[in-house]
Amino acid sequence: MTQQNKGIALITGASAGIGAIYADRLARQGYDLILVARNAERLRRLAEQISRGTGRTVETIAADLTDAADLDRVEFVLKNEPAITMLVNNAGFGSTAPLLQADIGSMEQMITLNVGVLTRLAYAAAPAFVARGKGSIINIASIVAIAPELLNGVYGGTKAYVLAFSQSLQHELADKGVRVQAVLPGATATDFWNVAGTPVDHLPGAIVMNAEDMVDAALAGLEQGEAVTIPALQDIREWNAYEAARKAMGPGLSRSVPAARYRKQRLAA
Ligand code: NAP
């Protein structure tokens, strides 16, 4: 079961759901692990189970990443532990509440965790990976990054950020030996849905993937060198066409004159 040592993968939100499956799969691939989440006891149990099953070294850091001092501790480890070769930026939460009925404090917490924390951890890891000429950053976004009408709009906004930030990182780091992957899961059967406010069994079974299949597909996408992986999307040509359309607009997005349709409106006014 134990394979060649691939360095250490630091996984946030590793105590449950998608992060816990990443922990299991990466240990089986030969990574030692640093698992981060708030619930120390759940982390300890998972670490014990994984290290017993794979022989890998598994450490845990109990941290609330929205707490500045806790976040500092994790950033310190990312910056100073030279054996870390992978960051899985997975901790996050969502909401199914309509925008105007959602609590603004909770929306702000969501932005802090899904956007602020993810950015700070990427900034902690990336310079070290660049200096060593290797490393992988996996950012867990969501399909709502490109379909913000589906769930709570602040959640969609945070995940659109994760996608845009990942694409920008890919653009800047690709020639420095650093891999960046954005993963866009569709509905996945985890506690996420209880936290978000809609139990997962309220969703049609046909749109819900189990977390094991989701993570295995995402890791297959990483292996294939994909910059963006959408585990549920059956026909990759749809994503390629979407990206091609976005890039085709590029040269026309910034011009010295407004588009003719707006000039006409101005004359009519
Ligand atoms: P989950 O089962 O609720 O797991 C969330 C993980 O994040 C847990 O380990 C939780 O552990 C940790 N966490 C939450 N708040 C934290 C904080 N303040 N500090 C540190 N850790 C924290 O949900 P999941 O489905 O695995 O979600 C993982 C990621 O996938 C999220 O970014 C989510 O947006 C994304 N995603 C999920 C779905 C889905 O349908 N499930 C779809 C698309 C994208 P503790 O409670 O122990 O801290």
PDB file of C-alpha atoms and ligand atoms in Angstrom:
ATOM      1  CA  MET A   1       0.000   0.000   0.000  1.00  0.00           C
ATOM      2  CA  THR A   2       2.758   2.468   0.954  1.00  0.00           C
ATOM      3  CA  GLN A   3       4.450   4.017  -2.068  1.00  0.00           C
ATOM      4  CA  GLN A   4       7.327   6.353  -2.816  1.00  0.00           C
ATOM      5  CA  ASN A   5       7.315   9.444  -0.550  1.00  0.00           C
ATOM      6  CA  LYS A   6       5.904  12.423  -2.407  1.00  0.00           C
ATOM      7  CA  GLY A   7       6.434  14.970   0.353  1.00  0.00           C
ATOM      8  CA  ILE A   8       3.734  16.401   2.569  1.00  0.00           C
ATOM      9  CA  ALA A   9       0.247  17.465   1.489  1.00  0.00           C
ATOM     10  CA  LEU A  10      -1.390  20.047   3.737  1.00  0.00           C
ATOM     11  CA  ILE A  11      -5.180  19.757   3.501  1.00  0.00           C
ATOM     12  CA  THR A  12      -7.592  22.278   4.994  1.00  0.00           C
ATOM     13  CA  GLY A  13     -11.077  21.196   6.022  1.00  0.00           C
ATOM     14  CA  ALA A  14      -9.720  17.684   6.355  1.00  0.00           C
ATOM     15  CA  SER A  15     -11.827  16.498   9.304  1.00  0.00           C
ATOM     16  CA  ALA A  16     -14.828  15.519   7.157  1.00  0.00           C
ATOM     17  CA  GLY A  17     -16.336  15.302   3.687  1.00  0.00           C
ATOM     18  CA  ILE A  18     -14.219  16.039   0.635  1.00  0.00           C
ATOM     19  CA  GLY A  19     -11.093  16.970   2.629  1.00  0.00           C
ATOM     20  CA  ALA A  20     -11.120  13.676   4.543  1.00  0.00           C
ATOM     21  CA  ILE A  21     -11.298  11.736   1.265  1.00  0.00           C
ATOM     22  CA  TYR A  22      -8.390  13.748  -0.161  1.00  0.00           C
ATOM     23  CA  ALA A  23      -6.460  12.815   2.974  1.00  0.00           C
ATOM     24  CA  ASP A  24      -7.110   9.113   2.452  1.00  0.00           C
ATOM     25  CA  ARG A  25      -6.339   9.164  -1.287  1.00  0.00           C
ATOM     26  CA  LEU A  26      -3.183  11.281  -1.024  1.00  0.00           C
ATOM     27  CA  ALA A  27      -1.797   9.084   1.758  1.00  0.00           C
ATOM     28  CA  ARG A  28      -2.371   6.056  -0.468  1.00  0.00           C
ATOM     29  CA  GLN A  29      -0.502   7.859  -3.264  1.00  0.00           C
ATOM     30  CA  GLY A  30       2.523   8.280  -0.978  1.00  0.00           C
ATOM     31  CA  TYR A  31       2.059  11.689   0.628  1.00  0.00           C
ATOM     32  CA  ASP A  32       2.570  12.346   4.305  1.00  0.00           C
ATOM     33  CA  LEU A  33      -0.151  14.633   5.590  1.00  0.00           C
ATOM     34  CA  ILE A  34      -0.865  17.689   7.670  1.00  0.00           C
ATOM     35  CA  LEU A  35      -4.588  17.832   8.321  1.00  0.00           C
ATOM     36  CA  VAL A  36      -6.217  21.118   9.326  1.00  0.00           C
ATOM     37  CA  ALA A  37      -9.740  21.759  10.674  1.00  0.00           C
ATOM     38  CA  ARG A  38     -11.419  22.966  13.871  1.00  0.00           C
ATOM     39  CA  ASN A  39     -12.504  19.648  15.337  1.00  0.00           C
ATOM     40  CA  ALA A  40      -9.367  18.235  17.013  1.00  0.00           C
ATOM     41  CA  GLU A  41     -10.941  14.924  17.984  1.00  0.00           C
ATOM     42  CA  ARG A  42     -12.243  14.148  14.490  1.00  0.00           C
ATOM     43  CA  LEU A  43      -8.825  15.064  13.060  1.00  0.00           C
ATOM     44  CA  ARG A  44      -7.053  12.823  15.560  1.00  0.00           C
ATOM     45  CA  ARG A  45      -9.281   9.839  14.750  1.00  0.00           C
ATOM     46  CA  LEU A  46      -8.841  10.306  10.996  1.00  0.00           C
ATOM     47  CA  ALA A  47      -5.078  10.742  11.323  1.00  0.00           C
ATOM     48  CA  GLU A  48      -4.806   7.541  13.345  1.00  0.00           C
ATOM     49  CA  GLN A  49      -6.922   5.588  10.878  1.00  0.00           C
ATOM     50  CA  ILE A  50      -4.976   6.821   7.835  1.00  0.00           C
ATOM     51  CA  SER A  51      -1.544   6.297   9.300  1.00  0.00           C
ATOM     52  CA  ARG A  52      -2.541   2.793  10.450  1.00  0.00           C
ATOM     53  CA  GLY A  53      -3.854   1.969   6.975  1.00  0.00           C
ATOM     54  CA  THR A  54      -1.030   3.461   4.892  1.00  0.00           C
ATOM     55  CA  GLY A  55       2.040   3.739   7.129  1.00  0.00           C
ATOM     56  CA  ARG A  56       2.320   7.432   6.273  1.00  0.00           C
ATOM     57  CA  THR A  57       3.054  10.155   8.815  1.00  0.00           C
ATOM     58  CA  VAL A  58      -0.079  12.175   9.538  1.00  0.00           C
ATOM     59  CA  GLU A  59       0.007  15.306  11.672  1.00  0.00           C
ATOM     60  CA  THR A  60      -2.919  17.466  12.637  1.00  0.00           C
ATOM     61  CA  ILE A  61      -3.398  21.151  13.334  1.00  0.00           C
ATOM     62  CA  ALA A  62      -6.635  22.046  15.104  1.00  0.00           C
ATOM     63  CA  ALA A  63      -7.334  25.551  13.841  1.00  0.00           C
ATOM     64  CA  ASP A  64     -10.266  27.797  13.110  1.00  0.00           C
ATOM     65  CA  LEU A  65      -8.949  29.353   9.925  1.00  0.00           C
ATOM     66  CA  THR A  66     -11.174  32.396  10.350  1.00  0.00           C
ATOM     67  CA  ASP A  67      -9.266  33.177  13.561  1.00  0.00           C
ATOM     68  CA  ALA A  68      -6.230  35.348  12.793  1.00  0.00           C
ATOM     69  CA  ALA A  69      -3.883  33.650  15.276  1.00  0.00           C
ATOM     70  CA  ASP A  70      -4.890  30.157  14.106  1.00  0.00           C
ATOM     71  CA  LEU A  71      -4.452  31.160  10.469  1.00  0.00           C
ATOM     72  CA  ASP A  72      -0.984  32.545  11.312  1.00  0.00           C
ATOM     73  CA  ARG A  73       0.036  29.147  12.683  1.00  0.00           C
ATOM     74  CA  VAL A  74      -0.962  27.358   9.488  1.00  0.00           C
ATOM     75  CA  GLU A  75       0.696  29.988   7.271  1.00  0.00           C
ATOM     76  CA  PHE A  76       3.879  29.604   9.317  1.00  0.00           C
ATOM     77  CA  VAL A  77       3.931  25.860   8.669  1.00  0.00           C
ATOM     78  CA  LEU A  78       3.342  26.346   4.924  1.00  0.00           C
ATOM     79  CA  LYS A  79       6.148  28.874   4.696  1.00  0.00           C
ATOM     80  CA  ASN A  80       8.677  27.003   6.820  1.00  0.00           C
ATOM     81  CA  GLU A  81       8.174  23.267   6.275  1.00  0.00           C
ATOM     82  CA  PRO A  82      10.278  22.486   3.197  1.00  0.00           C
ATOM     83  CA  ALA A  83       8.806  18.998   2.796  1.00  0.00           C
ATOM     84  CA  ILE A  84       5.359  20.382   1.878  1.00  0.00           C
ATOM     85  CA  THR A  85       4.771  19.757  -1.825  1.00  0.00           C
ATOM     86  CA  MET A  86       0.992  20.132  -2.024  1.00  0.00           C
ATOM     87  CA  LEU A  87      -1.673  22.443  -0.606  1.00  0.00           C
ATOM     88  CA  VAL A  88      -5.309  21.391  -0.839  1.00  0.00           C
ATOM     89  CA  ASN A  89      -7.287  24.564  -0.186  1.00  0.00           C
ATOM     90  CA  ASN A  90     -10.566  22.853   0.644  1.00  0.00           C
ATOM     91  CA  ALA A  91     -12.053  24.352   3.839  1.00  0.00           C
ATOM     92  CA  GLY A  92     -15.188  26.274   2.992  1.00  0.00           C
ATOM     93  CA  PHE A  93     -18.891  26.464   3.520  1.00  0.00           C
ATOM     94  CA  GLY A  94     -21.953  27.485   1.569  1.00  0.00           C
ATOM     95  CA  SER A  95     -25.546  28.504   1.926  1.00  0.00           C
ATOM     96  CA  THR A  96     -28.777  27.845   0.097  1.00  0.00           C
ATOM     97  CA  ALA A  97     -30.506  30.918   1.588  1.00  0.00           C
ATOM     98  CA  PRO A  98     -31.825  33.508  -0.888  1.00  0.00           C
ATOM     99  CA  LEU A  99     -29.603  36.592  -0.802  1.00  0.00           C
ATOM    100  CA  LEU A 100     -31.966  38.933   0.983  1.00  0.00           C
ATOM    101  CA  GLN A 101     -32.878  36.358   3.622  1.00  0.00           C
ATOM    102  CA  ALA A 102     -29.279  35.426   4.380  1.00  0.00           C
ATOM    103  CA  ASP A 103     -27.591  36.688   7.540  1.00  0.00           C
ATOM    104  CA  ILE A 104     -24.951  39.246   6.518  1.00  0.00           C
ATOM    105  CA  GLY A 105     -22.615  38.182   9.339  1.00  0.00           C
ATOM    106  CA  SER A 106     -22.636  34.628   8.040  1.00  0.00           C
ATOM    107  CA  MET A 107     -22.082  35.868   4.473  1.00  0.00           C
ATOM    108  CA  GLU A 108     -19.057  37.806   5.674  1.00  0.00           C
ATOM    109  CA  GLN A 109     -17.682  34.712   7.455  1.00  0.00           C
ATOM    110  CA  MET A 110     -18.139  32.811   4.203  1.00  0.00           C
ATOM    111  CA  ILE A 111     -16.151  35.383   2.261  1.00  0.00           C
ATOM    112  CA  THR A 112     -13.460  35.279   4.948  1.00  0.00           C
ATOM    113  CA  LEU A 113     -13.081  31.489   4.798  1.00  0.00           C
ATOM    114  CA  ASN A 114     -13.777  30.739   1.121  1.00  0.00           C
ATOM    115  CA  VAL A 115     -11.860  33.735  -0.263  1.00  0.00           C
ATOM    116  CA  GLY A 116      -9.616  35.399   2.348  1.00  0.00           C
ATOM    117  CA  VAL A 117      -8.225  32.249   3.972  1.00  0.00           C
ATOM    118  CA  LEU A 118      -7.795  30.436   0.650  1.00  0.00           C
ATOM    119  CA  THR A 119      -5.866  33.423  -0.721  1.00  0.00           C
ATOM    120  CA  ARG A 120      -3.613  33.786   2.320  1.00  0.00           C
ATOM    121  CA  LEU A 121      -2.740  30.085   2.296  1.00  0.00           C
ATOM    122  CA  ALA A 122      -1.975  30.153  -1.436  1.00  0.00           C
ATOM    123  CA  TYR A 123       0.261  33.170  -0.794  1.00  0.00           C
ATOM    124  CA  ALA A 124       2.013  31.274   1.990  1.00  0.00           C
ATOM    125  CA  ALA A 125       2.634  28.196  -0.164  1.00  0.00           C
ATOM    126  CA  ALA A 126       3.309  29.598  -3.636  1.00  0.00           C
ATOM    127  CA  PRO A 127       6.632  31.429  -3.005  1.00  0.00           C
ATOM    128  CA  ALA A 128       8.046  28.333  -1.296  1.00  0.00           C
ATOM    129  CA  PHE A 129       6.917  26.122  -4.204  1.00  0.00           C
ATOM    130  CA  VAL A 130       8.354  28.594  -6.739  1.00  0.00           C
ATOM    131  CA  ALA A 131      11.669  28.691  -4.883  1.00  0.00           C
ATOM    132  CA  ARG A 132      11.837  24.887  -5.036  1.00  0.00           C
ATOM    133  CA  GLY A 133      10.609  24.752  -8.639  1.00  0.00           C
ATOM    134  CA  LYS A 134       7.827  22.328  -7.746  1.00  0.00           C
ATOM    135  CA  GLY A 135       4.578  21.998  -5.852  1.00  0.00           C
ATOM    136  CA  SER A 136       0.841  21.708  -6.400  1.00  0.00           C
ATOM    137  CA  ILE A 137      -2.000  23.905  -5.244  1.00  0.00           C
ATOM    138  CA  ILE A 138      -5.480  22.438  -5.475  1.00  0.00           C
ATOM    139  CA  ASN A 139      -8.231  24.987  -4.918  1.00  0.00           C
ATOM    140  CA  ILE A 140     -11.701  23.592  -4.313  1.00  0.00           C
ATOM    141  CA  ALA A 141     -14.183  25.866  -6.073  1.00  0.00           C
ATOM    142  CA  SER A 142     -17.646  24.690  -7.149  1.00  0.00           C
ATOM    143  CA  ILE A 143     -19.823  24.563 -10.235  1.00  0.00           C
ATOM    144  CA  VAL A 144     -21.570  27.654  -8.817  1.00  0.00           C
ATOM    145  CA  ALA A 145     -18.418  29.523  -9.910  1.00  0.00           C
ATOM    146  CA  ILE A 146     -19.952  29.405 -13.394  1.00  0.00           C
ATOM    147  CA  ALA A 147     -23.597  28.965 -12.327  1.00  0.00           C
ATOM    148  CA  PRO A 148     -24.120  31.578  -9.583  1.00  0.00           C
ATOM    149  CA  GLU A 149     -27.907  31.452  -9.893  1.00  0.00           C
ATOM    150  CA  LEU A 150     -28.023  27.905  -8.467  1.00  0.00           C
ATOM    151  CA  LEU A 151     -27.398  28.544  -4.746  1.00  0.00           C
ATOM    152  CA  ASN A 152     -26.811  31.539  -2.493  1.00  0.00           C
ATOM    153  CA  GLY A 153     -25.215  34.329  -4.527  1.00  0.00           C
ATOM    154  CA  VAL A 154     -22.477  35.205  -2.050  1.00  0.00           C
ATOM    155  CA  TYR A 155     -21.436  31.558  -2.076  1.00  0.00           C
ATOM    156  CA  GLY A 156     -21.403  31.635  -5.896  1.00  0.00           C
ATOM    157  CA  GLY A 157     -19.372  34.844  -5.763  1.00  0.00           C
ATOM    158  CA  THR A 158     -16.768  33.293  -3.462  1.00  0.00           C
ATOM    159  CA  LYS A 159     -16.354  30.307  -5.758  1.00  0.00           C
ATOM    160  CA  ALA A 160     -16.159  32.505  -8.884  1.00  0.00           C
ATOM    161  CA  TYR A 161     -13.264  34.185  -7.090  1.00  0.00           C
ATOM    162  CA  VAL A 162     -11.606  30.809  -6.454  1.00  0.00           C
ATOM    163  CA  LEU A 163     -11.843  29.949 -10.152  1.00  0.00           C
ATOM    164  CA  ALA A 164     -10.577  33.351 -11.355  1.00  0.00           C
ATOM    165  CA  PHE A 165      -7.772  33.384  -8.771  1.00  0.00           C
ATOM    166  CA  SER A 166      -6.722  29.850  -9.747  1.00  0.00           C
ATOM    167  CA  GLN A 167      -6.673  30.717 -13.456  1.00  0.00           C
ATOM    168  CA  SER A 168      -4.567  33.754 -12.711  1.00  0.00           C
ATOM    169  CA  LEU A 169      -2.162  31.691 -10.559  1.00  0.00           C
ATOM    170  CA  GLN A 170      -1.912  29.103 -13.341  1.00  0.00           C
ATOM    171  CA  HIS A 171      -1.070  31.850 -15.772  1.00  0.00           C
ATOM    172  CA  GLU A 172       1.714  33.209 -13.558  1.00  0.00           C
ATOM    173  CA  LEU A 173       3.152  30.001 -12.098  1.00  0.00           C
ATOM    174  CA  ALA A 174       2.918  27.458 -14.923  1.00  0.00           C
ATOM    175  CA  ASP A 175       6.481  28.082 -16.139  1.00  0.00           C
ATOM    176  CA  LYS A 176       7.866  27.942 -12.594  1.00  0.00           C
ATOM    177  CA  GLY A 177       7.114  24.277 -12.065  1.00  0.00           C
ATOM    178  CA  VAL A 178       4.049  24.900  -9.873  1.00  0.00           C
ATOM    179  CA  ARG A 179       0.788  23.155 -10.749  1.00  0.00           C
ATOM    180  CA  VAL A 180      -2.490  24.866  -9.915  1.00  0.00           C
ATOM    181  CA  GLN A 181      -5.803  23.082 -10.284  1.00  0.00           C
ATOM    182  CA  ALA A 182      -9.285  24.444  -9.655  1.00  0.00           C
ATOM    183  CA  VAL A 183     -11.842  21.739  -8.892  1.00  0.00           C
ATOM    184  CA  LEU A 184     -15.511  22.500  -9.568  1.00  0.00           C
ATOM    185  CA  PRO A 185     -17.589  19.822  -7.845  1.00  0.00           C
ATOM    186  CA  GLY A 186     -21.309  19.633  -8.424  1.00  0.00           C
ATOM    187  CA  ALA A 187     -23.534  18.548  -5.530  1.00  0.00           C
ATOM    188  CA  THR A 188     -21.524  16.118  -3.417  1.00  0.00           C
ATOM    189  CA  ALA A 189     -22.927  14.059  -0.546  1.00  0.00           C
ATOM    190  CA  THR A 190     -21.299  15.598   2.544  1.00  0.00           C
ATOM    191  CA  ASP A 191     -22.266  17.604   5.631  1.00  0.00           C
ATOM    192  CA  PHE A 192     -21.900  20.698   3.452  1.00  0.00           C
ATOM    193  CA  TRP A 193     -25.629  20.547   2.735  1.00  0.00           C
ATOM    194  CA  ASN A 194     -26.670  20.502   6.401  1.00  0.00           C
ATOM    195  CA  VAL A 195     -24.436  23.511   7.052  1.00  0.00           C
ATOM    196  CA  ALA A 196     -25.811  25.226   3.919  1.00  0.00           C
ATOM    197  CA  GLY A 197     -29.414  24.774   5.066  1.00  0.00           C
ATOM    198  CA  THR A 198     -30.792  22.074   2.732  1.00  0.00           C
ATOM    199  CA  PRO A 199     -30.303  18.383   3.625  1.00  0.00           C
ATOM    200  CA  VAL A 200     -28.671  16.535   0.732  1.00  0.00           C
ATOM    201  CA  ASP A 201     -31.580  14.061   0.528  1.00  0.00           C
ATOM    202  CA  HIS A 202     -33.794  16.939  -0.623  1.00  0.00           C
ATOM    203  CA  LEU A 203     -31.811  16.990  -3.887  1.00  0.00           C
ATOM    204  CA  PRO A 204     -32.581  14.677  -6.826  1.00  0.00           C
ATOM    205  CA  GLY A 205     -30.269  11.656  -6.527  1.00  0.00           C
ATOM    206  CA  ALA A 206     -29.258  12.016 -10.182  1.00  0.00           C
ATOM    207  CA  ILE A 207     -27.335  15.228  -9.485  1.00  0.00           C
ATOM    208  CA  VAL A 208     -25.538  14.123  -6.312  1.00  0.00           C
ATOM    209  CA  MET A 209     -22.119  12.428  -6.461  1.00  0.00           C
ATOM    210  CA  ASN A 210     -20.527  10.639  -3.545  1.00  0.00           C
ATOM    211  CA  ALA A 211     -17.410  12.307  -2.153  1.00  0.00           C
ATOM    212  CA  GLU A 212     -15.148   9.331  -2.985  1.00  0.00           C
ATOM    213  CA  ASP A 213     -16.038   9.432  -6.699  1.00  0.00           C
ATOM    214  CA  MET A 214     -15.727  13.221  -6.745  1.00  0.00           C
ATOM    215  CA  VAL A 215     -12.216  13.222  -5.244  1.00  0.00           C
ATOM    216  CA  ASP A 216     -11.024  10.282  -7.373  1.00  0.00           C
ATOM    217  CA  ALA A 217     -12.189  12.115 -10.506  1.00  0.00           C
ATOM    218  CA  ALA A 218     -10.542  15.365  -9.370  1.00  0.00           C
ATOM    219  CA  LEU A 219      -7.249  13.550  -8.754  1.00  0.00           C
ATOM    220  CA  ALA A 220      -7.511  11.888 -12.166  1.00  0.00           C
ATOM    221  CA  GLY A 221      -7.954  15.380 -13.642  1.00  0.00           C
ATOM    222  CA  LEU A 222      -4.842  16.548 -11.783  1.00  0.00           C
ATOM    223  CA  GLU A 223      -2.914  13.554 -13.110  1.00  0.00           C
ATOM    224  CA  GLN A 224      -4.050  14.436 -16.645  1.00  0.00           C
ATOM    225  CA  GLY A 225      -2.696  17.955 -16.173  1.00  0.00           C
ATOM    226  CA  GLU A 226      -6.066  19.712 -16.173  1.00  0.00           C
ATOM    227  CA  ALA A 227      -6.107  23.282 -14.904  1.00  0.00           C
ATOM    228  CA  VAL A 228      -9.827  23.113 -14.236  1.00  0.00           C
ATOM    229  CA  THR A 229     -11.615  19.877 -13.384  1.00  0.00           C
ATOM    230  CA  ILE A 230     -15.386  19.526 -13.366  1.00  0.00           C
ATOM    231  CA  PRO A 231     -15.926  15.951 -12.186  1.00  0.00           C
ATOM    232  CA  ALA A 232     -19.564  15.688 -13.259  1.00  0.00           C
ATOM    233  CA  LEU A 233     -19.278  17.278 -16.704  1.00  0.00           C
ATOM    234  CA  GLN A 234     -19.598  14.382 -19.125  1.00  0.00           C
ATOM    235  CA  ASP A 235     -18.514  16.213 -22.288  1.00  0.00           C
ATOM    236  CA  ILE A 236     -15.271  18.190 -21.844  1.00  0.00           C
ATOM    237  CA  ARG A 237     -15.902  19.924 -25.190  1.00  0.00           C
ATOM    238  CA  GLU A 238     -18.548  22.041 -23.417  1.00  0.00           C
ATOM    239  CA  TRP A 239     -15.984  23.478 -21.002  1.00  0.00           C
ATOM    240  CA  ASN A 240     -13.452  23.928 -23.803  1.00  0.00           C
ATOM    241  CA  ALA A 241     -16.017  25.869 -25.866  1.00  0.00           C
ATOM    242  CA  TYR A 242     -16.872  28.036 -22.822  1.00  0.00           C
ATOM    243  CA  GLU A 243     -13.207  28.863 -22.261  1.00  0.00           C
ATOM    244  CA  ALA A 244     -12.621  29.464 -25.964  1.00  0.00           C
ATOM    245  CA  ALA A 245     -15.562  31.908 -26.046  1.00  0.00           C
ATOM    246  CA  ARG A 246     -14.183  33.751 -23.007  1.00  0.00           C
ATOM    247  CA  LYS A 247     -10.716  34.005 -24.533  1.00  0.00           C
ATOM    248  CA  ALA A 248     -12.068  35.045 -27.961  1.00  0.00           C
ATOM    249  CA  MET A 249     -13.658  38.106 -26.323  1.00  0.00           C
ATOM    250  CA  GLY A 250     -10.291  39.086 -24.814  1.00  0.00           C
ATOM    251  CA  PRO A 251      -8.963  41.424 -27.516  1.00  0.00           C
ATOM    252  CA  GLY A 252     -12.235  43.367 -27.609  1.00  0.00           C
ATOM    253  CA  LEU A 253     -12.785  43.902 -23.888  1.00  0.00           C
ATOM    254  CA  SER A 254     -10.805  47.127 -23.555  1.00  0.00           C
ATOM    255  CA  ARG A 255     -11.033  49.845 -26.222  1.00  0.00           C
ATOM    256  CA  SER A 256     -10.700  53.623 -26.364  1.00  0.00           C
ATOM    257  CA  VAL A 257     -14.271  54.072 -27.597  1.00  0.00           C
ATOM    258  CA  PRO A 258     -17.572  52.708 -26.284  1.00  0.00           C
ATOM    259  CA  ALA A 259     -19.370  50.117 -28.394  1.00  0.00           C
ATOM    260  CA  ALA A 260     -21.571  51.519 -31.147  1.00  0.00           C
ATOM    261  CA  ARG A 261     -24.760  50.426 -29.368  1.00  0.00           C
ATOM    262  CA  TYR A 262     -23.999  52.749 -26.452  1.00  0.00           C
ATOM    263  CA  ARG A 263     -22.964  55.642 -28.652  1.00  0.00           C
ATOM    264  CA  LYS A 264     -26.330  55.416 -30.403  1.00  0.00           C
ATOM    265  CA  GLN A 265     -28.135  55.564 -27.052  1.00  0.00           C
ATOM    266  CA  ARG A 266     -26.151  58.636 -26.033  1.00  0.00           C
ATOM    267  CA  LEU A 267     -27.117  60.500 -29.231  1.00  0.00           C
ATOM    268  CA  ALA A 268     -30.780  59.619 -28.743  1.00  0.00           C
ATOM    269  CA  ALA A 269     -30.834  60.909 -25.144  1.00  0.00           C
TER     270      ALA A 269
HETATM  271  P1  NAP B   1     -18.040  19.541   4.872  1.00  0.00           P
HETATM  272  O1  NAP B   1     -18.263  18.064   4.891  1.00  0.00           O
HETATM  273  O2  NAP B   1     -18.949  20.434   5.623  1.00  0.00           O
HETATM  274  O3  NAP B   1     -16.516  19.806   5.270  1.00  0.00           O
HETATM  275  C1  NAP B   1     -16.018  21.093   5.506  1.00  0.00           C
HETATM  276  C2  NAP B   1     -14.670  20.973   6.173  1.00  0.00           C
HETATM  277  O4  NAP B   1     -14.162  22.280   6.426  1.00  0.00           O
HETATM  278  C3  NAP B   1     -14.727  20.244   7.480  1.00  0.00           C
HETATM  279  O5  NAP B   1     -13.569  19.464   7.647  1.00  0.00           O
HETATM  280  C4  NAP B   1     -14.739  21.378   8.511  1.00  0.00           C
HETATM  281  O6  NAP B   1     -14.191  20.853   9.692  1.00  0.00           O
HETATM  282  C5  NAP B   1     -13.827  22.384   7.809  1.00  0.00           C
HETATM  283  N1  NAP B   1     -14.042  23.764   8.246  1.00  0.00           N
HETATM  284  C6  NAP B   1     -15.185  24.477   8.202  1.00  0.00           C
HETATM  285  N2  NAP B   1     -14.996  25.698   8.718  1.00  0.00           N
HETATM  286  C7  NAP B   1     -13.686  25.767   9.081  1.00  0.00           C
HETATM  287  C8  NAP B   1     -12.882  26.761   9.679  1.00  0.00           C
HETATM  288  N3  NAP B   1     -13.390  27.950  10.040  1.00  0.00           N
HETATM  289  N4  NAP B   1     -11.582  26.499   9.912  1.00  0.00           N
HETATM  290  C9  NAP B   1     -11.056  25.291   9.587  1.00  0.00           C
HETATM  291  N5  NAP B   1     -11.771  24.319   9.010  1.00  0.00           N
HETATM  292  C10 NAP B   1     -13.070  24.549   8.767  1.00  0.00           C
HETATM  293  O7  NAP B   1     -18.130  20.068   3.354  1.00  0.00           O
HETATM  294  P2  NAP B   1     -17.429  19.545   2.010  1.00  0.00           P
HETATM  295  O8  NAP B   1     -18.514  19.242   1.052  1.00  0.00           O
HETATM  296  O9  NAP B   1     -16.415  18.516   2.287  1.00  0.00           O
HETATM  297  O10 NAP B   1     -16.762  20.919   1.538  1.00  0.00           O
HETATM  298  C11 NAP B   1     -15.403  21.049   1.216  1.00  0.00           C
HETATM  299  C12 NAP B   1     -15.268  22.081   0.115  1.00  0.00           C
HETATM  300  O11 NAP B   1     -15.958  21.654  -1.059  1.00  0.00           O
HETATM  301  C13 NAP B   1     -15.843  23.464   0.463  1.00  0.00           C
HETATM  302  O12 NAP B   1     -14.952  24.456   0.005  1.00  0.00           O
HETATM  303  C14 NAP B   1     -17.135  23.505  -0.353  1.00  0.00           C
HETATM  304  O13 NAP B   1     -17.508  24.824  -0.682  1.00  0.00           O
HETATM  305  C15 NAP B   1     -16.736  22.704  -1.565  1.00  0.00           C
HETATM  306  N6  NAP B   1     -17.837  22.137  -2.338  1.00  0.00           N
HETATM  307  C16 NAP B   1     -18.711  21.276  -1.778  1.00  0.00           C
HETATM  308  C17 NAP B   1     -19.761  20.780  -2.542  1.00  0.00           C
HETATM  309  C18 NAP B   1     -20.773  19.830  -1.986  1.00  0.00           C
HETATM  310  O14 NAP B   1     -21.835  19.656  -2.620  1.00  0.00           O
HETATM  311  N7  NAP B   1     -20.509  19.174  -0.874  1.00  0.00           N
HETATM  312  C19 NAP B   1     -19.901  21.164  -3.889  1.00  0.00           C
HETATM  313  C20 NAP B   1     -18.987  22.066  -4.418  1.00  0.00           C
HETATM  314  C21 NAP B   1     -17.942  22.535  -3.654  1.00  0.00           C
HETATM  315  P3  NAP B   1     -14.419  21.418  11.193  1.00  0.00           P
HETATM  316  O15 NAP B   1     -15.889  21.565  11.372  1.00  0.00           O
HETATM  317  O16 NAP B   1     -13.772  20.365  12.016  1.00  0.00           O
HETATM  318  O17 NAP B   1     -13.669  22.712  11.221  1.00  0.00           O
END
